[in-house]
Amino acid sequence: MSKASTWFGRRDPDARGYYGAFGGRFVPETLVAPIEALEAAYFEARRDPAFAEELERLLQHYVGRETPLWDARRLSEACGGGRVLLKREDLTHTGAHKINNALGQALVAKRMGKTRVVAETGAGQHGVASATACALLGLECVVYMGTEDMRRQALNVFRMRLLGATVCGVDSGSCTLKDAINEAMRDWVARPGDTHYLLGSALGPHPYPLMVREFQSVIGREARAQCLAQVGRLPDAVIACVGGGSNAIGIFDAFIDDAGVRLIGVEAGGEAIRSGRHAARFAGGAAGVLQGTRTFVLQDEHGNIEATHSVSAGLDYAAVGPEHAFLQETGRAEYPFATDAEALDAFQQLARLEGIIPALESAHAIAYVLKSAKRFGPDAVLLVNLSGRGDKDVQTVEQILEEAGRVAN
Amino acid sequence: MSRISERFKALRAKGETGLVTYVTAGDPDLERSAGIIKRLDRAGADVIELGVPFSDPLADGPVIQRATERALAAGATLPKVLDMLAATRADISAPVVIFSYANPILRMGLDYFVREAGKAGVDGVLTLDMPPEEGEAFRTAFAGAGIDTIFLLSPTTTVDRIRKAAALGSGFLYGISRLGVTGVRETVNDSARELAERVKAETAMPLALGFGLSRPEHVKTVGQWADAAVVGSALVKVIAEHGQAPGLLDEVERYVRWLRN
């Protein structure tokens, strides 16, 4: 596997943080200087062998990397074709890929002499990962979370508090991830001196999309080497769910130059592709500027951001990371969607077929292979990023199934 | 010379501190917004900033967030704000600055926005999340229509970027007198003075200082260091408190006259 020290910096956006027509740095004036300082500190850190060494040490001994690549035979059979491999990010410490980035950024924050970290969270996984990294490194941690998400992900709220973080409910807009990001940015604008904003997805102003992708790239670097070792060749397709898109860009990154490997990001189709009822940006969005970056955004005809819906809090977001917009525009990656119902079905199927309860977010990627694996042919190798585990979603799913009168027994 | 530049030149000639007033367009509705800006003008506002409501105002505090929500609920959109201004412009002598996030302008289409803004009599545009590094297309398009591009400066802005904003912007510079989002504060922060001194050392362009000002003594204090004081959230609060009352316009006018004294 390629090491971070040789991998980082090999595929940078342009000097202004653009991936083609997407990306950039659309921030209020007060944040320009702190973001420039962050960019300089990050570029310096990633050139420093001591930084790479410390990151590798944490990833190996604290996070538990590398994570397994699981040959999911019963799932493959149920798909009716192909061989499905699951990259087990659900087995990391804290139970999702988010920890890879949280530790990396917390190390950068520490290097910059920051003493306080703010973060946003949707499903709570990034909040938990940030709270964990801050506990480990002795940083104060404040997590902003929409009140609707706090209700949906109550277990993670308690976990963050146990880890010593302050969780602030956000009661504006749709009370979900987008509103939590607004509030985290407002906090940062007020205290740029001592505070680092630990953004959890491949979103926001440059250098965040780059930094988050590089910290998550360990997923793809490991998976590519594991696939070659276990299967003897590269996969035909790499599949991941896409909210902001950090787990997807993290696993795609190692395969971008492998032209024969299809890259497939699965968005949240929600109830239906109708205004306000989904979060499939490529199915209903248009280019726009939101929260610091130019990308695909669900918006109305006057540029106001539309409400979104997904059964999974982590995918319930109106914009997508700018590099995904670029990969879609250039045709390098494709972005279908899975609906709430399909994700719920996949959630249960994976539990019964493989003994793995996935996060509802990751269940969207599983739903895609259940639906579409056949199209790739019987000999296809499909690599799926199982980005997180589903403990946090068990209550939600129980409630939905009970309401629908479809309790699993 | 633009109407904004002329206004600041006149203020300097008289040795007066200018008053820049901000209101969210469409709060409580567009019809009353039209009445409000006429009264701002009559009460002696030197520049009227008209905020375009946007669903995700991440640089704004709770007061303007709520105003934005009320305006959106009442149906305000960027085209309608420009229509309202076009219908009111002849009754107003103060220059008018559109204060917006980038996305509503991008969605309308930059060229179309510039045409409509020109027709509506817009004198300047300040785009909150469009720093000079991203704002070249906007600046060029505005300049072509004789519209000033107003840039923000903050206590975190470096000297290099003060120079850049002064070189690329026109009309005046808007100094954010303290860190944080918009909102009312009790006292004027020391950082306001420091920022003003740093800006004055770099450029002769007029400077308006804002963020948190609400009282006539704040305006006077700021006047020692800058060409004008900006009052936003405090005025929006007056509108929120009297939004449904018959005396709304009188209250707005009374408040601005009080600020001027």
XYZ file of C-alpha atoms in Angstrom:
670
model
C 0.000 0.000 0.000
C 1.182 3.539 -0.753
C 2.061 5.499 2.366
C 0.513 8.847 3.217
C 3.921 10.499 2.957
C 4.222 9.603 -0.726
C 0.517 9.817 -1.543
C -0.423 13.241 -0.205
C 0.006 16.125 -2.609
C -0.080 13.971 -5.694
C -3.439 15.194 -6.991
C -4.005 18.756 -5.799
C -6.658 21.139 -7.119
C -5.379 24.372 -8.707
C -3.835 27.048 -6.501
C -7.266 28.549 -5.783
C -8.738 25.224 -4.752
C -10.677 24.477 -7.926
C -11.450 21.060 -9.387
C -12.396 22.181 -12.891
C -15.245 24.634 -12.377
C -15.960 23.480 -8.819
C -14.510 24.318 -5.425
C -12.889 27.635 -4.504
C -13.163 29.628 -1.340
C -16.397 31.571 -0.919
C -16.184 32.724 2.663
C -16.920 35.856 4.670
C -13.900 38.132 4.948
C -13.169 37.247 8.580
C -12.511 33.622 7.626
C -10.095 34.327 4.770
C -7.050 34.765 7.018
C -7.760 31.718 9.253
C -8.345 29.566 6.163
C -5.142 30.767 4.535
C -3.322 29.927 7.765
C -4.915 26.489 7.810
C -3.901 25.867 4.206
C -0.302 26.840 4.945
C -0.216 24.696 8.091
C -1.710 21.703 6.301
C 0.693 21.949 3.352
C 3.578 22.189 5.769
C 2.317 19.260 7.862
C 1.871 16.911 4.939
C 5.498 17.494 3.875
C 6.736 16.683 7.359
C 7.763 13.026 7.827
C 7.142 13.334 11.578
C 3.517 14.284 10.921
C 2.982 11.346 8.574
C 4.585 9.022 11.088
C 2.360 10.228 13.935
C -0.728 9.897 11.730
C 0.220 6.359 10.704
C 0.859 5.439 14.326
C -2.596 6.630 15.372
C -4.291 4.967 12.426
C -2.629 1.653 13.173
C -2.656 1.457 16.944
C -5.608 3.660 17.878
C -8.051 3.364 14.979
C -7.189 -0.289 14.347
C -6.135 -0.052 10.721
C -5.882 -1.632 8.353
C -9.538 -2.538 8.239
C -10.470 -5.870 6.651
C -11.696 -6.350 3.112
C -14.489 -8.870 3.487
C -15.483 -11.237 0.687
C -19.267 -11.132 1.197
C -20.292 -14.450 -0.373
C -23.887 -14.686 0.822
C -24.512 -11.075 -0.149
C -22.941 -11.761 -3.552
C -25.274 -14.738 -4.019
C -28.288 -12.619 -3.076
C -27.178 -10.052 -5.632
C -27.419 -12.735 -8.283
C -24.054 -12.036 -9.827
C -20.587 -10.761 -9.217
C -18.360 -10.865 -6.209
C -19.004 -8.192 -3.611
C -16.147 -7.096 -1.379
C -16.866 -4.954 1.671
C -14.276 -2.484 2.936
C -14.954 -2.649 6.645
C -14.686 0.964 7.821
C -17.414 0.043 10.295
C -14.716 -1.796 12.248
C -12.633 1.289 12.965
C -12.528 2.753 16.455
C -15.782 4.741 16.887
C -17.419 2.735 14.111
C -17.118 4.822 10.975
C -14.556 6.205 8.545
C -14.964 9.687 10.061
C -12.190 9.008 12.588
C -9.528 8.969 9.816
C -10.138 12.635 9.053
C -10.925 13.740 12.592
C -7.548 12.541 13.875
C -5.691 14.038 10.927
C -7.265 17.466 11.324
C -6.945 17.395 15.103
C -3.202 16.810 14.640
C -3.052 19.819 12.307
C -5.015 21.916 14.824
C -2.647 20.911 17.580
C 0.342 21.819 15.390
C -1.206 25.253 14.814
C -1.460 25.794 18.554
C -5.256 25.764 18.575
C -6.866 24.782 21.855
C -10.483 24.519 20.796
C -12.230 22.590 18.034
C -15.708 23.098 16.614
C -17.368 20.528 14.405
C -20.717 19.919 12.761
C -22.394 16.573 12.632
C -25.349 15.016 10.864
C -25.575 11.365 11.804
C -23.341 12.029 14.775
C -20.472 9.871 13.522
C -18.273 12.839 12.709
C -19.233 14.443 16.014
C -18.236 11.288 17.873
C -15.003 11.029 15.876
C -14.159 14.694 16.604
C -14.979 14.322 20.294
C -12.779 11.215 20.379
C -9.830 12.872 18.639
C -10.134 15.902 20.918
C -10.248 13.736 24.041
C -7.145 11.908 22.866
C -5.228 15.079 22.048
C -6.505 17.197 24.928
C -8.484 19.733 22.896
C -11.768 21.374 23.878
C -14.553 20.197 21.565
C -17.888 21.815 20.661
C -20.190 19.960 18.264
C -23.099 21.616 16.467
C -25.946 19.292 15.571
C -29.431 19.948 14.209
C -32.153 19.234 16.741
C -33.890 16.934 14.251
C -30.666 14.929 13.973
C -30.220 14.915 17.768
C -33.601 13.227 17.972
C -32.732 10.710 15.242
C -29.275 9.946 16.614
C -29.758 10.203 20.377
C -27.190 7.489 21.101
C -24.426 9.453 19.402
C -25.355 12.627 21.311
C -24.770 10.759 24.565
C -21.513 9.288 23.267
C -20.193 12.775 22.418
C -21.074 14.041 25.874
C -19.391 11.048 27.493
C -16.279 11.923 25.510
C -16.292 15.374 27.035
C -17.663 17.349 24.103
C -20.305 20.057 24.357
C -23.182 19.325 21.980
C -25.083 22.432 20.858
C -28.507 21.895 19.320
C -29.172 23.944 16.168
C -32.751 25.016 15.811
C -32.688 26.946 12.550
C -33.666 26.055 8.991
C -34.318 22.356 8.629
C -32.482 21.557 11.902
C -30.147 19.139 10.063
C -26.554 18.958 8.791
C -26.652 22.110 6.629
C -27.808 24.211 9.565
C -25.178 22.661 11.831
C -22.469 23.717 9.319
C -23.848 27.297 9.268
C -23.689 27.409 13.046
C -20.178 25.918 13.234
C -19.001 28.565 10.751
C -20.644 31.316 12.835
C -18.769 30.031 15.860
C -15.491 29.983 13.949
C -16.023 33.538 12.647
C -16.295 34.680 16.264
C -13.173 32.869 17.520
C -10.771 32.255 14.641
C -7.734 32.764 16.868
C -7.938 29.799 19.213
C -10.408 27.622 17.294
C -10.048 25.099 14.487
C -13.124 24.172 12.478
C -12.936 20.410 12.038
C -15.136 19.962 8.978
C -16.162 16.351 8.576
C -16.879 15.964 4.903
C -15.163 16.733 1.612
C -17.007 20.040 1.491
C -16.532 23.685 2.270
C -13.845 26.161 1.227
C -10.390 25.096 0.017
C -8.360 23.408 1.555
C -11.077 21.347 3.265
C -12.135 19.179 0.301
C -8.482 18.353 -0.379
C -7.496 17.819 3.238
C -10.498 15.606 4.006
C -9.922 13.556 0.851
C -6.263 13.028 1.692
C -6.995 11.968 5.263
C -9.665 9.564 3.965
C -7.517 8.280 1.104
C -6.186 5.552 3.403
C -9.448 3.683 2.716
C -8.804 3.381 -1.003
C -5.054 2.826 -0.668
C -5.682 -0.139 1.617
C -8.618 -1.495 -0.377
C -6.761 -1.369 -3.680
C -3.808 -3.325 -2.281
C -6.127 -5.781 -0.497
C -8.173 -6.364 -3.642
C -5.039 -7.064 -5.689
C -3.820 -9.462 -2.996
C -7.114 -11.268 -2.430
C -8.633 -11.303 -5.918
C -5.543 -10.865 -8.035
C -6.942 -7.945 -9.969
C -8.590 -4.554 -9.624
C -12.350 -4.344 -9.037
C -14.726 -3.538 -11.888
C -16.471 -0.934 -9.824
C -15.987 0.912 -6.533
C -19.216 1.865 -4.820
C -19.846 4.217 -1.891
C -22.665 6.331 -0.518
C -22.379 10.107 -0.994
C -23.630 12.759 1.393
C -20.901 15.382 1.385
C -18.849 12.568 -0.019
C -15.876 11.930 2.261
C -16.047 8.143 2.395
C -16.635 8.013 -1.351
C -13.754 10.306 -2.279
C -11.590 8.446 0.240
C -12.088 5.116 -1.496
C -12.261 6.539 -5.070
C -8.981 8.403 -4.781
C -6.720 5.368 -5.168
C -8.631 4.246 -8.272
C -8.966 7.556 -10.155
C -6.110 6.681 -12.508
C -7.368 3.112 -13.061
C -9.468 3.914 -16.105
C -11.093 0.465 -16.150
C -12.553 0.839 -12.672
C -15.999 2.433 -12.570
C -16.524 4.824 -9.658
C -20.090 4.898 -8.397
C -21.368 7.278 -5.713
C -24.838 6.508 -4.400
C -26.915 9.486 -3.307
C -29.981 9.494 -1.067
C -33.165 9.294 -3.121
C -35.299 9.761 -0.005
C -38.996 9.211 -0.582
C -38.936 10.293 -4.224
C -37.080 12.738 -6.476
C -39.446 15.558 -5.663
C -38.539 18.949 -4.200
C -37.826 18.637 -0.485
C -38.210 14.867 -0.351
C -34.728 13.685 -1.341
C -31.012 14.525 -1.244
C -29.933 13.418 -4.744
C -28.036 16.518 -5.845
C -27.148 15.186 -9.290
C -30.758 14.183 -9.911
C -32.297 17.528 -8.980
C -29.583 20.084 -8.308
C -27.773 22.824 -10.191
C -24.386 24.507 -9.832
C -24.302 27.052 -7.032
C -22.341 28.347 -4.069
C -23.097 27.010 -0.614
C -21.020 27.079 2.558
C -17.807 28.143 0.953
C -17.684 26.113 -2.219
C -19.058 26.071 -5.751
C -20.711 22.733 -6.409
C -23.990 20.978 -7.183
C -26.700 22.232 -4.867
C -30.402 21.531 -4.425
C -31.912 24.994 -4.755
C -35.027 26.771 -5.903
C -35.236 29.100 -8.894
C -34.111 32.059 -6.754
C -31.026 30.388 -5.329
C -32.409 29.531 -1.911
C -31.344 26.129 -0.649
C -34.078 23.530 -0.719
C -35.079 21.308 2.156
C -33.781 17.768 1.845
C -34.933 14.441 3.152
C -33.244 11.126 3.741
C -33.861 8.386 6.256
C -30.134 8.659 6.961
C -29.065 11.854 8.689
C -25.569 11.621 7.207
C -26.818 11.880 3.621
C -29.455 14.517 4.361
C -27.602 17.475 2.842
C -28.302 19.873 -0.033
C -24.813 20.056 -1.570
C -22.152 17.580 -2.583
C -18.371 17.878 -2.278
C -16.916 19.908 -5.192
C -14.597 17.149 -6.374
C -17.593 14.865 -6.849
C -19.222 17.564 -8.987
C -16.024 17.604 -11.040
C -15.842 13.789 -11.330
C -19.473 13.728 -12.423
C -19.005 16.488 -14.993
C -15.964 14.837 -16.510
C -17.724 11.475 -16.546
C -15.082 9.787 -14.382
C -17.649 8.904 -11.727
C -21.390 8.311 -11.844
C -23.960 9.130 -9.202
C -27.174 7.088 -9.087
C -29.399 7.108 -5.996
C -31.102 4.654 -3.672
C -34.393 5.434 -1.962
C -35.196 5.252 1.744
C -37.122 2.020 1.182
C -34.252 0.401 -0.717
C -31.760 1.438 1.964
C -33.971 0.062 4.744
C -34.267 -3.226 2.886
C -30.488 -3.379 2.348
C -29.916 -2.582 6.022
C -31.892 -5.700 6.997
C -30.553 -7.915 4.242
C -26.918 -7.261 5.096
C -27.647 -8.050 8.743
C -29.142 -11.421 7.837
C -26.828 -12.376 4.995
C -23.486 -11.377 6.478
C -24.134 -10.719 10.150
C -23.203 -7.061 9.641
C -25.511 -4.208 10.608
C -24.494 -1.256 8.428
C -25.097 2.438 9.040
C -28.168 3.632 7.133
C -25.806 5.798 5.075
C -23.711 2.802 4.001
C -26.902 0.818 3.416
C -27.477 3.052 0.363
C -24.325 1.611 -1.229
C -25.460 -1.924 -0.345
C -28.881 -1.142 -1.828
C -27.186 -0.186 -5.080
C -25.331 -3.512 -5.390
C -28.446 -5.484 -4.469
C -30.299 -3.668 -7.225
C -27.614 -3.409 -9.885
C -24.921 -6.073 -9.365
C -26.389 -8.283 -12.091
C -25.723 -5.634 -14.710
C -21.981 -5.984 -14.152
C -21.991 -9.654 -15.142
C -21.313 -12.863 -13.181
C -17.537 -12.398 -12.972
C -17.528 -8.778 -11.878
C -15.731 -7.699 -8.723
C -17.598 -4.965 -6.879
C -15.834 -3.130 -4.075
C -18.225 -1.469 -1.640
C -17.203 0.943 1.096
C -19.038 -0.077 4.236
C -18.409 3.311 5.770
C -19.989 2.817 9.179
C -21.791 0.506 11.503
C -25.496 0.688 12.232
C -25.795 0.651 16.017
C -26.807 4.314 15.974
C -29.665 3.542 13.568
C -31.173 0.503 15.233
C -33.841 2.457 17.103
C -34.816 4.506 14.061
C -35.154 1.414 11.937
C -37.145 -0.398 14.605
C -39.541 2.505 14.776
C -39.979 2.738 11.013
C -40.550 -0.984 10.648
C -43.037 -1.028 13.513
C -44.966 1.844 11.976
C -45.003 0.018 8.674
C -46.125 -3.202 10.371
C -43.125 -5.025 8.984
C -41.290 -5.975 12.148
C -38.530 -8.411 11.442
C -39.061 -11.629 13.377
C -18.102 59.849 -10.013
C -20.599 57.369 -8.574
C -23.416 58.481 -6.343
C -21.704 56.662 -3.454
C -18.379 58.433 -4.003
C -20.148 61.776 -4.281
C -21.954 61.180 -1.009
C -18.745 60.363 0.835
C -16.991 63.339 -0.724
C -19.758 65.623 0.491
C -19.538 64.124 3.998
C -15.819 64.741 4.129
C -16.267 68.296 2.868
C -18.753 68.981 5.668
C -16.702 67.073 8.235
C -19.721 64.924 9.117
C -19.964 61.264 10.079
C -22.094 59.382 7.574
C -24.793 56.910 8.528
C -25.161 53.693 6.562
C -28.365 51.820 7.352
C -29.047 48.146 6.654
C -32.478 46.560 6.349
C -33.455 43.122 5.100
C -35.556 43.627 1.982
C -39.002 42.082 2.241
C -39.199 42.227 6.039
C -42.006 42.322 7.048
C -43.043 42.395 3.367
C -41.923 44.133 0.175
C -44.610 46.806 0.270
C -43.599 47.941 3.740
C -39.926 47.607 2.775
C -40.539 50.248 0.136
C -42.034 52.494 2.812
C -39.127 51.778 5.162
C -36.398 52.748 2.718
C -38.186 55.994 1.854
C -38.249 56.842 5.547
C -34.551 55.896 5.952
C -33.803 58.354 3.205
C -36.000 61.049 4.701
C -34.398 60.552 8.129
C -31.003 61.252 6.606
C -29.375 57.882 5.902
C -26.343 58.481 3.688
C -26.303 54.992 2.202
C -29.102 52.429 2.257
C -28.041 48.801 2.298
C -30.732 46.457 1.130
C -30.207 42.875 2.290
C -31.345 40.128 -0.070
C -32.920 37.339 1.985
C -31.112 33.998 1.586
C -31.971 30.639 3.136
C -28.499 30.087 4.635
C -27.134 33.389 6.001
C -24.016 31.972 7.617
C -22.396 35.350 8.323
C -25.457 36.660 10.142
C -26.500 36.463 13.763
C -29.989 35.629 15.035
C -31.562 39.076 14.450
C -30.895 39.122 10.710
C -31.497 35.358 10.427
C -35.028 35.895 11.746
C -35.574 38.891 9.428
C -34.448 36.738 6.524
C -36.890 34.012 7.490
C -39.753 36.522 7.702
C -38.848 38.011 4.321
C -38.621 34.615 2.621
C -41.917 33.540 4.183
C -43.484 36.755 2.850
C -42.283 35.828 -0.644
C -39.262 38.084 -1.161
C -36.850 37.011 -3.904
C -33.963 38.853 -5.557
C -35.961 39.802 -8.693
C -38.836 41.071 -6.549
C -36.454 43.082 -4.369
C -35.090 44.756 -7.518
C -38.636 45.417 -8.775
C -39.515 47.016 -5.442
C -36.409 49.182 -5.612
C -37.089 50.186 -9.218
C -40.547 51.368 -8.229
C -39.197 53.324 -5.230
C -35.872 54.640 -6.509
C -37.157 57.994 -7.797
C -38.288 58.912 -4.272
C -34.906 58.223 -2.671
C -31.837 60.426 -2.879
C -29.416 58.197 -0.910
C -27.281 55.699 -2.798
C -28.505 52.109 -2.508
C -26.243 49.083 -1.994
C -27.463 45.536 -2.531
C -26.147 43.305 0.237
C -26.336 39.640 -0.761
C -24.862 36.188 -0.528
C -23.418 34.946 -3.820
C -25.911 32.238 -4.666
C -29.068 34.311 -5.346
C -27.070 36.479 -7.788
C -25.475 33.455 -9.471
C -28.855 31.761 -9.778
C -30.414 34.846 -11.348
C -27.453 34.979 -13.728
C -24.765 37.621 -13.293
C -25.464 39.484 -16.542
C -29.201 39.524 -16.028
C -28.735 40.662 -12.424
C -26.469 43.517 -13.525
C -28.998 44.662 -16.142
C -31.887 44.575 -13.697
C -29.839 46.170 -10.913
C -28.832 48.963 -13.283
C -32.469 49.563 -14.217
C -33.483 49.559 -10.553
C -30.907 52.226 -9.728
C -28.555 50.094 -7.629
C -25.368 52.010 -6.845
C -23.255 49.296 -5.266
C -23.192 45.584 -4.482
C -21.621 43.867 -1.479
C -21.467 40.084 -1.729
C -20.819 38.645 1.727
C -19.261 35.340 0.740
C -17.356 36.641 -2.275
C -13.915 37.833 -1.184
C -11.810 39.694 -3.806
C -10.058 36.437 -4.784
C -13.343 34.941 -6.027
C -15.065 38.157 -7.026
C -13.375 39.138 -10.296
C -16.294 38.249 -12.580
C -18.721 40.109 -10.348
C -16.466 43.146 -10.090
C -15.935 43.388 -13.847
C -19.631 43.032 -14.587
C -20.603 45.617 -11.961
C -17.955 48.083 -13.109
C -19.247 47.792 -16.678
C -22.640 48.999 -15.456
C -21.234 51.780 -13.258
C -22.060 49.840 -10.086
C -19.554 49.970 -7.222
C -18.193 46.725 -5.772
C -17.976 47.044 -1.998
C -15.556 44.742 -0.171
C -15.520 43.817 3.482
C -12.503 44.193 5.740
C -12.235 42.513 9.105
C -9.883 42.562 12.093
C -8.293 39.424 10.594
C -7.657 41.053 7.184
C -3.941 41.388 6.412
C -2.372 44.581 5.074
C -1.890 42.942 1.664
C -5.554 42.176 1.429
C -6.566 45.672 2.596
C -4.562 46.958 -0.383
C -6.194 44.449 -2.681
C -9.712 45.378 -1.543
C -8.910 49.065 -1.939
C -7.482 48.533 -5.415
C -10.335 46.340 -6.642
C -13.265 47.846 -4.768
C -14.892 51.213 -5.335
C -17.290 53.521 -3.528
C -16.290 52.670 0.021
C -14.826 49.893 2.128
C -16.958 48.218 4.752
C -14.985 47.466 7.908
C -16.279 44.771 10.219
C -15.402 46.251 13.575
C -15.184 42.954 15.442
C -15.050 39.197 14.963
C -18.235 37.188 14.767
C -21.556 37.390 13.001
C -23.843 40.420 12.709
C -25.663 41.474 15.869
C -26.173 44.231 18.419
C -23.477 44.914 21.042
C -23.425 47.335 23.979
C -20.098 49.009 23.292
C -17.829 49.748 20.374
C -14.893 47.370 20.348
C -11.262 48.511 20.372
C -10.689 46.343 17.327
C -12.798 48.871 15.373
C -10.258 51.591 15.981
C -7.297 49.355 15.169
C -8.888 48.263 11.918
C -9.716 51.851 10.959
C -6.128 52.944 11.618
C -4.741 50.094 9.541
C -7.106 50.880 6.663
C -6.451 54.627 6.753
C -2.716 53.950 6.573
C -3.212 52.101 3.287
C -5.900 53.935 1.362
C -7.825 57.159 1.027
C -10.969 55.291 0.039
C -13.899 56.079 2.362
C -14.393 53.626 5.197
C -17.664 52.679 6.869
C -17.417 50.721 10.106
C -20.149 48.439 11.316
C -21.180 45.304 13.214
C -22.854 45.787 16.557
C -23.632 49.538 16.482
C -26.993 50.664 17.854
C -26.780 54.078 19.566
C -25.951 57.696 18.632
C -22.850 57.587 20.833
C -21.626 54.554 18.858
C -22.022 56.556 15.653
C -20.068 59.448 17.190
C -17.306 57.160 18.448
C -16.922 55.477 15.075
C -16.924 58.899 13.419
C -13.589 59.663 15.078
C -11.914 56.974 12.982
C -14.075 56.346 9.924
C -16.184 58.167 7.342
C -19.412 56.478 8.328
C -21.048 54.137 10.805
C -23.202 51.205 9.726
C -26.298 50.319 11.745
C -27.946 47.038 10.771
C -29.160 44.549 13.348
C -30.410 47.270 15.710
C -32.569 48.736 12.947
C -33.780 45.293 11.908
C -34.771 44.777 15.551
C -36.899 47.937 15.486
C -38.630 46.584 12.392
C -39.142 43.203 14.084
C -40.653 44.821 17.164
C -43.052 47.032 15.219
C -43.467 44.869 12.127
C -47.174 44.371 12.537
C -47.954 47.738 14.143
C -49.488 50.658 12.199
C -46.698 52.927 13.469
C -43.848 50.853 11.924
C -42.648 53.515 9.476
C -42.758 56.275 12.093
C -40.742 54.129 14.497
C -38.109 53.462 11.855
C -37.818 57.140 11.024
C -37.692 58.134 14.690
C -34.928 55.605 15.379
C -32.740 56.794 12.497
C -33.237 60.473 13.425
C -32.215 59.575 16.984
C -29.061 57.907 15.682
C -28.191 61.052 13.753
C -28.403 63.287 16.811
